[in-house]
């Protein structure tokens, strides 16, 4: 039996992972499940899957979690440190599906124990890519990409020489506002931004898809994970969300990964790698789909893409500052404090200020430095939002 843990088990990726595990439950020994506020879901899944331990990141919810698990034999724990302890429990495969920078410390902890880390938490590559890869290498751990685009690139590279790669093209749906007139974007509401045309995902990544901050994170993620130069990475708008990414080789060939917009493909691929096993995803009927379309992303509509290019050039701790400012700005938008387009403005100003003042570019990427940069960027973003609001 394979021992597995799921960090962020109650979220969209976590629940899709559990769906796959449940279909073949005798094959897995579930070690730890973690969540946040949805203690009822966490307890339900932990009991159902007979996990050893369930952990919420909120210490004030420990009693609720204990009550929900009473008599089940599943251990309850709470707090950020308990999540890291859960990630350190021996397991063969760990899903990293916490949303945001909070996913970094437990992901690193898991890698220190030589496990295979299925990485949905793109923020850990954006904030601390070199640290994550070095930790995996030092401990003989494996990182498997779970973001659909990066899983697609990974699959396009099987049996290939990375030196023969000319470019990597990441597709983008264009999000909720891809057909809106530009001047209307200013007034976009939270409800409007929280609906994705193709994918069913958590609220934060859905809003990040509308602003293309998600694509911005993914471009940086591509650079960090595959080690290619920024000028080799492109984004193209592909409204159908069926081609997830393409790899272009030095002989002009483009290898495209085609599949339905269902995260269970990328999760299942990472779960079964290096084998392929049947997965419960739709089989595409290409004749019925008829056509795939593409267009260049409009940088005026999606300023996040321009910011990603800056971060890729800067390197160092700029990804940590970018991500933290983005998370804070997103909180501000969700809370109604700032407008939709203000998010990019906040991030741009934080990046400009921090790269001028603090030499983000040359700093060493340690967990402490990342945490300090994260804190400073959030503070700056809050101050800016107060000025703007
Ligand atoms: P979600 O909001 O649905 O779920 C997030 C999970 O993290 C939940 O289990 C929640 O309890 C937990 N969590 C939230 N804050 C936490 C904290 N501070 N500490 C510990 N746990 C916390 O998010 P999601 O859509 O499942 O996305 C998870 C990650 O996967 C993100 O990094 C996202 O970018 C990435 N991703 C998601 C999708 C998708 O289809 N949803 C696709 C590709 C990549
Ligand atoms: Mg993606």
Coordinates of C-alpha atoms and ligand atoms in Angstrom, one line a residue:
X1 CA 0.0 0.0 0.0
X2 CA 1.2 3.5 -0.8
X3 CA 1.3 5.9 2.1
X4 CA -0.1 9.3 1.1
X5 CA -0.9 12.6 2.7
X6 CA -2.9 15.6 1.3
X7 CA -2.0 19.1 2.4
X8 CA -5.0 21.3 1.6
X9 CA -7.4 18.3 1.5
X10 CA -10.6 20.3 1.8
X11 CA -9.9 22.5 -1.2
X12 CA -10.7 22.1 -4.9
X13 CA -7.4 20.2 -5.7
X14 CA -7.6 18.3 -2.4
X15 CA -11.1 17.1 -3.0
X16 CA -10.2 16.0 -6.6
X17 CA -7.3 14.1 -5.2
X18 CA -9.6 12.4 -2.6
X19 CA -12.0 11.5 -5.4
X20 CA -9.2 9.6 -7.2
X21 CA -8.1 7.9 -3.9
X22 CA -11.6 6.8 -3.0
X23 CA -12.0 5.0 -6.4
X24 CA -9.1 2.7 -5.4
X25 CA -9.0 3.0 -1.7
X26 CA -7.4 -0.4 -0.9
X27 CA -4.3 0.8 -2.8
X28 CA -3.6 3.7 -0.3
X29 CA -2.8 4.1 3.3
X30 CA -3.8 7.7 4.2
X31 CA -1.4 9.3 6.7
X32 CA -2.4 12.9 7.1
X33 CA -5.1 15.3 5.8
X34 CA -4.9 19.0 6.5
X35 CA -7.4 21.9 6.0
X36 CA -8.4 25.2 7.4
X37 CA -11.9 26.4 8.4
X38 CA -13.9 23.5 7.0
X39 CA -13.5 21.2 9.9
X40 CA -16.6 19.2 9.1
X41 CA -15.3 18.2 5.7
X42 CA -11.8 17.5 7.0
X43 CA -13.2 15.2 9.7
X44 CA -15.6 13.5 7.3
X45 CA -12.8 12.7 4.9
X46 CA -10.3 11.7 7.6
X47 CA -12.8 9.2 9.1
X48 CA -13.8 7.9 5.7
X49 CA -10.3 7.4 4.5
X50 CA -9.1 6.2 7.9
X51 CA -6.3 8.8 8.1
X52 CA -3.9 8.7 11.0
X53 CA -4.2 12.4 11.7
X54 CA -6.3 15.4 10.6
X55 CA -4.9 18.9 11.1
X56 CA -6.5 22.4 10.8
X57 CA -4.2 25.4 10.5
X58 CA -6.5 27.3 13.0
X59 CA -5.7 26.5 16.6
X60 CA -9.0 27.9 17.8
X61 CA -10.8 25.1 15.8
X62 CA -9.0 22.2 17.5
X63 CA -11.8 21.5 19.9
X64 CA -14.3 21.4 17.0
X65 CA -12.1 19.1 15.0
X66 CA -11.6 16.8 18.1
X67 CA -15.4 16.7 18.6
X68 CA -16.0 15.8 15.0
X69 CA -13.4 13.0 15.1
X70 CA -14.5 11.7 18.5
X71 CA -14.4 7.9 18.7
X72 CA -12.9 7.5 15.2
X73 CA -9.3 6.8 16.2
X74 CA -8.2 9.7 14.0
X75 CA -5.8 12.0 15.8
X76 CA -6.6 15.7 15.8
X77 CA -4.1 18.6 15.7
X78 CA -4.0 22.3 14.9
X79 CA -1.7 25.2 14.0
X80 CA 0.9 25.9 11.3
X81 CA 3.5 23.8 13.2
X82 CA 1.2 20.8 13.3
X83 CA 0.7 21.1 9.5
X84 CA 4.5 20.9 9.1
X85 CA 4.6 18.0 11.5
X86 CA 2.0 16.2 9.5
X87 CA 4.0 16.9 6.3
X88 CA 7.0 15.3 8.0
X89 CA 5.2 12.0 8.7
X90 CA 6.6 9.3 6.5
X91 CA 4.7 9.0 3.3
X92 CA 5.5 7.9 -0.3
X93 CA 3.4 10.6 -1.9
X94 CA 2.3 14.0 -0.6
X95 CA -0.1 16.4 -2.4
X96 CA 0.8 20.0 -1.8
X97 CA -2.5 21.8 -2.3
X98 CA -2.6 24.5 0.2
X99 CA -3.4 27.9 -1.4
X100 CA -0.9 30.7 -1.2
X101 CA 2.6 31.2 0.4
X102 CA 1.4 29.1 3.4
X103 CA 2.1 26.0 1.3
X104 CA 5.9 26.6 1.3
X105 CA 7.0 25.5 4.8
X106 CA 5.0 22.2 4.8
X107 CA 6.1 21.5 1.2
X108 CA 9.8 22.0 2.2
X109 CA 9.3 19.8 5.2
X110 CA 7.9 17.0 3.1
X111 CA 10.8 17.2 0.7
X112 CA 13.3 16.9 3.6
X113 CA 11.9 13.4 4.1
X114 CA 12.6 12.3 0.6
X115 CA 9.0 11.9 -0.5
X116 CA 7.4 12.5 -3.8
X117 CA 5.7 15.9 -3.6
X118 CA 2.9 16.5 -6.0
X119 CA 3.0 20.2 -6.3
X120 CA -0.2 22.1 -7.0
X121 CA 0.9 24.9 -4.7
X122 CA 2.6 27.0 -7.4
X123 CA 3.3 29.8 -4.9
X124 CA 6.1 27.7 -3.4
X125 CA 8.0 27.6 -6.7
X126 CA 7.3 31.3 -7.3
X127 CA 8.5 32.4 -3.9
X128 CA 11.3 30.0 -3.4
X129 CA 11.9 27.9 -6.5
X130 CA 15.7 27.4 -6.1
X131 CA 15.3 26.5 -2.4
X132 CA 12.6 24.0 -3.2
X133 CA 14.6 22.3 -6.0
X134 CA 17.8 22.3 -3.9
X135 CA 16.0 20.7 -0.9
X136 CA 14.5 18.0 -3.2
X137 CA 17.9 17.3 -4.7
X138 CA 19.6 17.2 -1.3
X139 CA 17.1 14.7 0.1
X140 CA 16.5 12.5 -3.0
X141 CA 12.9 13.8 -3.1
X142 CA 10.9 14.2 -6.3
X143 CA 8.7 17.1 -7.3
X144 CA 5.8 16.3 -9.7
X145 CA 4.0 19.3 -11.2
X146 CA 0.3 19.3 -10.8
X147 CA -0.6 22.6 -12.3
X148 CA -2.3 21.4 -15.6
X149 CA 0.1 23.5 -17.8
X150 CA 3.2 22.2 -16.1
X151 CA 2.0 18.6 -16.1
X152 CA 1.4 19.1 -19.8
X153 CA 5.0 20.4 -20.3
X154 CA 6.4 17.6 -18.2
X155 CA 4.6 15.1 -20.3
X156 CA 5.8 16.9 -23.5
X157 CA 9.4 16.5 -22.3
X158 CA 9.3 12.8 -21.6
X159 CA 12.1 11.2 -23.6
X160 CA 13.3 14.6 -24.8
X161 CA 16.5 16.5 -24.2
X162 CA 15.8 19.9 -22.5
X163 CA 18.6 21.4 -24.6
X164 CA 16.6 20.8 -27.7
X165 CA 13.7 22.9 -26.3
X166 CA 13.4 26.3 -28.0
X167 CA 10.3 27.5 -26.2
X168 CA 7.5 26.6 -23.9
X169 CA 4.0 27.9 -24.6
X170 CA 1.6 28.1 -21.7
X171 CA -2.1 28.5 -22.6
X172 CA -4.5 30.7 -20.8
X173 CA -8.3 30.7 -20.9
X174 CA -8.4 34.4 -20.6
X175 CA -10.6 34.1 -17.5
X176 CA -14.0 35.6 -16.7
X177 CA -13.4 38.9 -18.5
X178 CA -11.7 37.9 -21.7
X179 CA -14.5 39.4 -23.8
X180 CA -15.3 42.4 -21.7
X181 CA -14.5 45.9 -23.0
X182 CA -11.4 47.2 -21.3
X183 CA -13.1 50.2 -19.7
X184 CA -15.7 48.0 -18.0
X185 CA -13.0 46.0 -16.1
X186 CA -12.6 48.8 -13.5
X187 CA -16.1 48.0 -12.3
X188 CA -15.8 44.2 -12.2
X189 CA -17.4 42.8 -9.0
X190 CA -16.3 40.0 -6.8
X191 CA -19.1 37.7 -8.0
X192 CA -18.2 38.4 -11.6
X193 CA -14.5 37.7 -11.0
X194 CA -15.3 34.5 -9.1
X195 CA -16.8 32.6 -12.0
X196 CA -14.5 30.8 -14.4
X197 CA -15.7 30.0 -18.0
X198 CA -14.0 26.6 -18.2
X199 CA -12.5 25.4 -14.9
X200 CA -14.1 24.7 -11.5
X201 CA -11.5 25.8 -9.0
X202 CA -11.0 27.5 -5.6
X203 CA -12.2 31.2 -5.4
X204 CA -8.7 32.7 -5.2
X205 CA -7.3 31.0 -8.3
X206 CA -10.5 31.8 -10.1
X207 CA -10.1 35.5 -9.5
X208 CA -6.4 35.2 -10.3
X209 CA -7.5 33.7 -13.7
X210 CA -9.7 36.7 -14.5
X211 CA -6.7 39.1 -13.8
X212 CA -4.2 36.6 -15.3
X213 CA -2.2 36.8 -12.0
X214 CA -2.6 33.0 -12.1
X215 CA -0.9 32.9 -15.6
X216 CA 1.8 35.3 -14.3
X217 CA 2.5 32.9 -11.4
X218 CA 2.6 30.0 -13.9
X219 CA 5.1 31.7 -16.2
X220 CA 7.4 32.2 -13.2
X221 CA 6.7 28.6 -12.2
X222 CA 7.7 27.4 -15.7
X223 CA 11.1 29.2 -15.4
X224 CA 11.8 27.9 -12.0
X225 CA 10.7 24.3 -12.5
X226 CA 12.0 23.6 -16.0
X227 CA 15.1 25.9 -15.8
X228 CA 14.5 27.7 -19.1
X229 CA 15.2 31.3 -19.9
X230 CA 12.4 33.9 -19.6
X231 CA 12.6 34.7 -23.3
X232 CA 11.8 31.0 -24.0
X233 CA 8.5 31.2 -22.2
X234 CA 5.3 32.5 -23.9
X235 CA 1.6 32.7 -22.9
X236 CA -1.2 32.4 -25.5
X237 CA -4.9 32.9 -25.0
X238 CA -6.8 29.7 -25.9
X239 CA -10.4 30.1 -24.8
X240 CA -11.3 26.4 -25.1
X241 CA -8.9 25.3 -22.3
X242 CA -8.2 22.0 -24.1
X243 CA -4.6 22.5 -25.0
X244 CA -2.8 23.0 -21.7
X245 CA 0.7 23.8 -23.0
X246 CA 3.0 23.2 -25.9
X247 CA 6.7 22.5 -26.1
X248 CA 8.6 23.8 -29.1
X249 CA 11.8 22.0 -30.2
X250 CA 14.8 23.2 -32.2
X251 CA 13.5 21.4 -35.3
X252 CA 10.3 23.4 -35.4
X253 CA 8.1 20.7 -33.9
X254 CA 5.5 21.8 -31.4
X255 CA 4.2 19.1 -29.0
X256 CA 0.8 20.0 -27.6
X257 CA -0.9 18.3 -24.6
X258 CA -4.7 18.1 -25.3
X259 CA -7.3 17.1 -22.7
X260 CA -10.5 18.1 -21.0
X261 CA -10.3 20.9 -18.4
X262 CA -10.4 18.4 -15.4
X263 CA -7.6 18.6 -12.8
X264 CA -8.0 14.9 -12.1
X265 CA -5.8 14.3 -15.1
X266 CA -2.8 16.2 -13.8
X267 CA -3.3 14.9 -10.3
X268 CA -3.7 11.3 -11.5
X269 CA -0.7 11.6 -13.7
X270 CA 1.4 12.8 -10.7
X271 CA -0.1 10.0 -8.6
X272 CA 0.7 7.2 -10.9
X273 CA 4.0 8.4 -12.5
X274 CA 6.1 6.8 -13.9
X275 CA 3.2 4.6 -15.0
X276 CA 0.0 5.7 -16.7
X277 CA -3.3 4.4 -15.4
X278 CA -6.9 4.8 -16.5
X279 CA -8.4 8.1 -15.1
X280 CA -12.1 9.0 -14.9
X281 CA -11.9 12.1 -17.2
X282 CA -13.9 12.8 -20.3
X283 CA -12.5 11.5 -23.6
X284 CA -12.5 14.4 -26.1
X285 CA -14.5 14.2 -29.3
X286 CA -12.4 16.4 -31.6
X287 CA -14.9 16.4 -34.5
X288 CA -17.6 17.6 -32.1
X289 CA -15.3 20.3 -30.7
X290 CA -14.6 21.4 -34.2
X291 CA -11.9 24.0 -33.6
X292 CA -9.3 25.3 -31.3
X293 CA -8.6 29.1 -31.3
X294 CA -5.7 31.2 -30.1
X295 CA -4.9 34.9 -29.7
X296 CA -2.1 36.9 -28.3
X297 CA -2.7 38.1 -24.7
X298 CA -3.4 41.9 -24.5
X299 CA -1.0 43.4 -22.0
X300 CA -3.2 46.4 -21.4
X301 CA -6.0 44.0 -20.3
X302 CA -3.6 41.8 -18.4
X303 CA -0.8 43.9 -16.7
X304 CA 0.0 40.9 -14.5
X305 CA 1.8 39.3 -17.5
X306 CA 4.2 42.3 -17.8
X307 CA 4.9 42.1 -14.1
X308 CA 5.7 38.4 -14.4
X309 CA 8.3 39.2 -17.1
X310 CA 9.9 41.7 -14.7
X311 CA 10.0 39.1 -11.9
X312 CA 11.5 36.5 -14.2
X313 CA 14.3 38.9 -15.2
X314 CA 14.9 40.0 -11.6
X315 CA 14.9 36.6 -9.9
X316 CA 16.1 36.4 -6.3
X317 CA 13.4 37.3 -3.8
X318 CA 11.3 39.3 -6.4
X319 CA 8.9 36.3 -6.7
X320 CA 8.3 36.3 -3.0
X321 CA 7.5 40.0 -3.0
X322 CA 5.3 39.7 -6.1
X323 CA 3.3 36.8 -4.7
X324 CA 2.8 38.4 -1.3
X325 CA 1.7 41.7 -2.8
X326 CA -0.6 39.8 -5.0
X327 CA -2.1 37.8 -2.1
X328 CA -2.6 41.0 -0.1
X329 CA -4.2 42.9 -3.1
X330 CA -6.4 39.9 -3.7
X331 CA -7.6 40.0 0.0
X332 CA -8.2 43.7 -0.6
X333 CA -10.3 43.0 -3.7
X334 CA -12.3 40.2 -1.9
X335 CA -12.9 42.5 1.0
X336 CA -14.2 45.3 -1.3
X337 CA -11.3 47.6 -0.3
X338 CA -9.9 48.1 -3.9
X339 CA -11.2 47.6 -7.4
X340 CA -10.3 44.8 -9.8
X341 CA -7.7 46.8 -11.8
X342 CA -6.2 48.2 -8.6
X343 CA -4.7 44.8 -7.8
X344 CA -2.1 45.0 -10.5
X345 CA -1.3 48.6 -9.6
X346 CA -0.7 47.6 -6.0
X347 CA 1.6 44.8 -7.0
X348 CA 3.5 47.0 -9.5
X349 CA 4.1 49.7 -6.9
X350 CA 5.2 47.2 -4.3
X351 CA 7.7 45.5 -6.7
X352 CA 9.0 48.9 -7.8
X353 CA 9.6 50.1 -4.3
X354 CA 11.0 46.9 -2.9
X355 CA 13.4 46.3 -5.8
X356 CA 14.7 49.8 -5.5
X357 CA 15.1 49.8 -1.7
X358 CA 16.1 46.3 -0.8
X359 CA 18.0 44.7 -3.6
X360 CA 15.6 41.8 -4.0
X361 CA 17.6 40.6 -7.0
X362 CA 20.8 39.6 -5.2
X363 CA 19.4 38.3 -1.9
X364 CA 19.8 34.7 -0.9
X365 CA 16.7 32.5 -1.0
X366 CA 16.3 31.1 2.5
X367 CA 13.0 30.3 4.3
X368 CA 13.7 33.3 6.7
X369 CA 14.5 35.7 3.8
X370 CA 11.4 34.6 2.0
X371 CA 9.3 35.1 5.1
X372 CA 10.7 38.6 5.7
X373 CA 10.2 39.7 2.1
X374 CA 6.7 38.3 2.3
X375 CA 5.9 40.3 5.4
X376 CA 7.4 43.5 4.1
X377 CA 5.5 43.2 0.8
X378 CA 2.2 42.6 2.5
X379 CA 2.7 45.6 4.8
X380 CA 3.6 47.8 1.9
X381 CA 0.6 46.5 -0.1
X382 CA -1.7 47.2 2.8
X383 CA -0.4 50.7 3.2
X384 CA -0.9 51.4 -0.5
X385 CA -4.4 50.1 -0.4
X386 CA -5.2 52.3 2.5
X387 CA -4.0 55.3 0.5
X388 CA -6.0 54.2 -2.5
X389 CA -9.2 53.3 -0.6
Ligands
LIG1 P1 -8.8 26.1 -2.4 O1 -9.0 27.5 -1.8 O2 -10.0 25.4 -3.0 O3 -8.2 25.1 -1.2 C1 -7.1 25.5 -0.5 C2 -6.8 24.5 0.6 O4 -5.8 25.1 1.4 C3 -8.0 24.2 1.5 O5 -7.8 22.9 1.9 C4 -7.7 25.1 2.7 O6 -8.3 24.6 3.9 C5 -6.2 25.2 2.8 N1 -5.7 26.4 3.4 C6 -6.1 27.7 3.1 N2 -5.4 28.6 3.8 C7 -4.5 27.9 4.5 C8 -3.4 28.2 5.4 N3 -3.1 29.5 5.7 N4 -2.7 27.2 6.0 C9 -3.0 25.9 5.7 N5 -4.0 25.5 4.9 C10 -4.7 26.5 4.3 O7 -7.6 26.2 -3.4 P2 -7.4 25.3 -4.7 O8 -8.1 25.9 -5.9 O9 -7.6 23.8 -4.4 O10 -5.8 25.6 -5.0 C11 -4.8 25.0 -4.2 C12 -3.5 25.2 -4.8 O11 -3.5 24.6 -6.1 C13 -3.2 26.7 -5.2 O12 -1.8 26.9 -5.0 C14 -3.6 26.8 -6.6 O13 -2.9 27.9 -7.3 C15 -3.2 25.5 -7.2 N6 -4.0 25.0 -8.3 C16 -5.3 24.9 -8.3 C17 -6.0 24.4 -9.4 C18 -7.5 24.2 -9.3 O14 -8.0 23.6 -10.3 N7 -8.2 24.5 -8.3 C19 -5.3 24.2 -10.6 C20 -4.0 24.4 -10.6 C21 -3.3 24.8 -9.5
LIG2 MG1 -2.8 26.1 -14.2

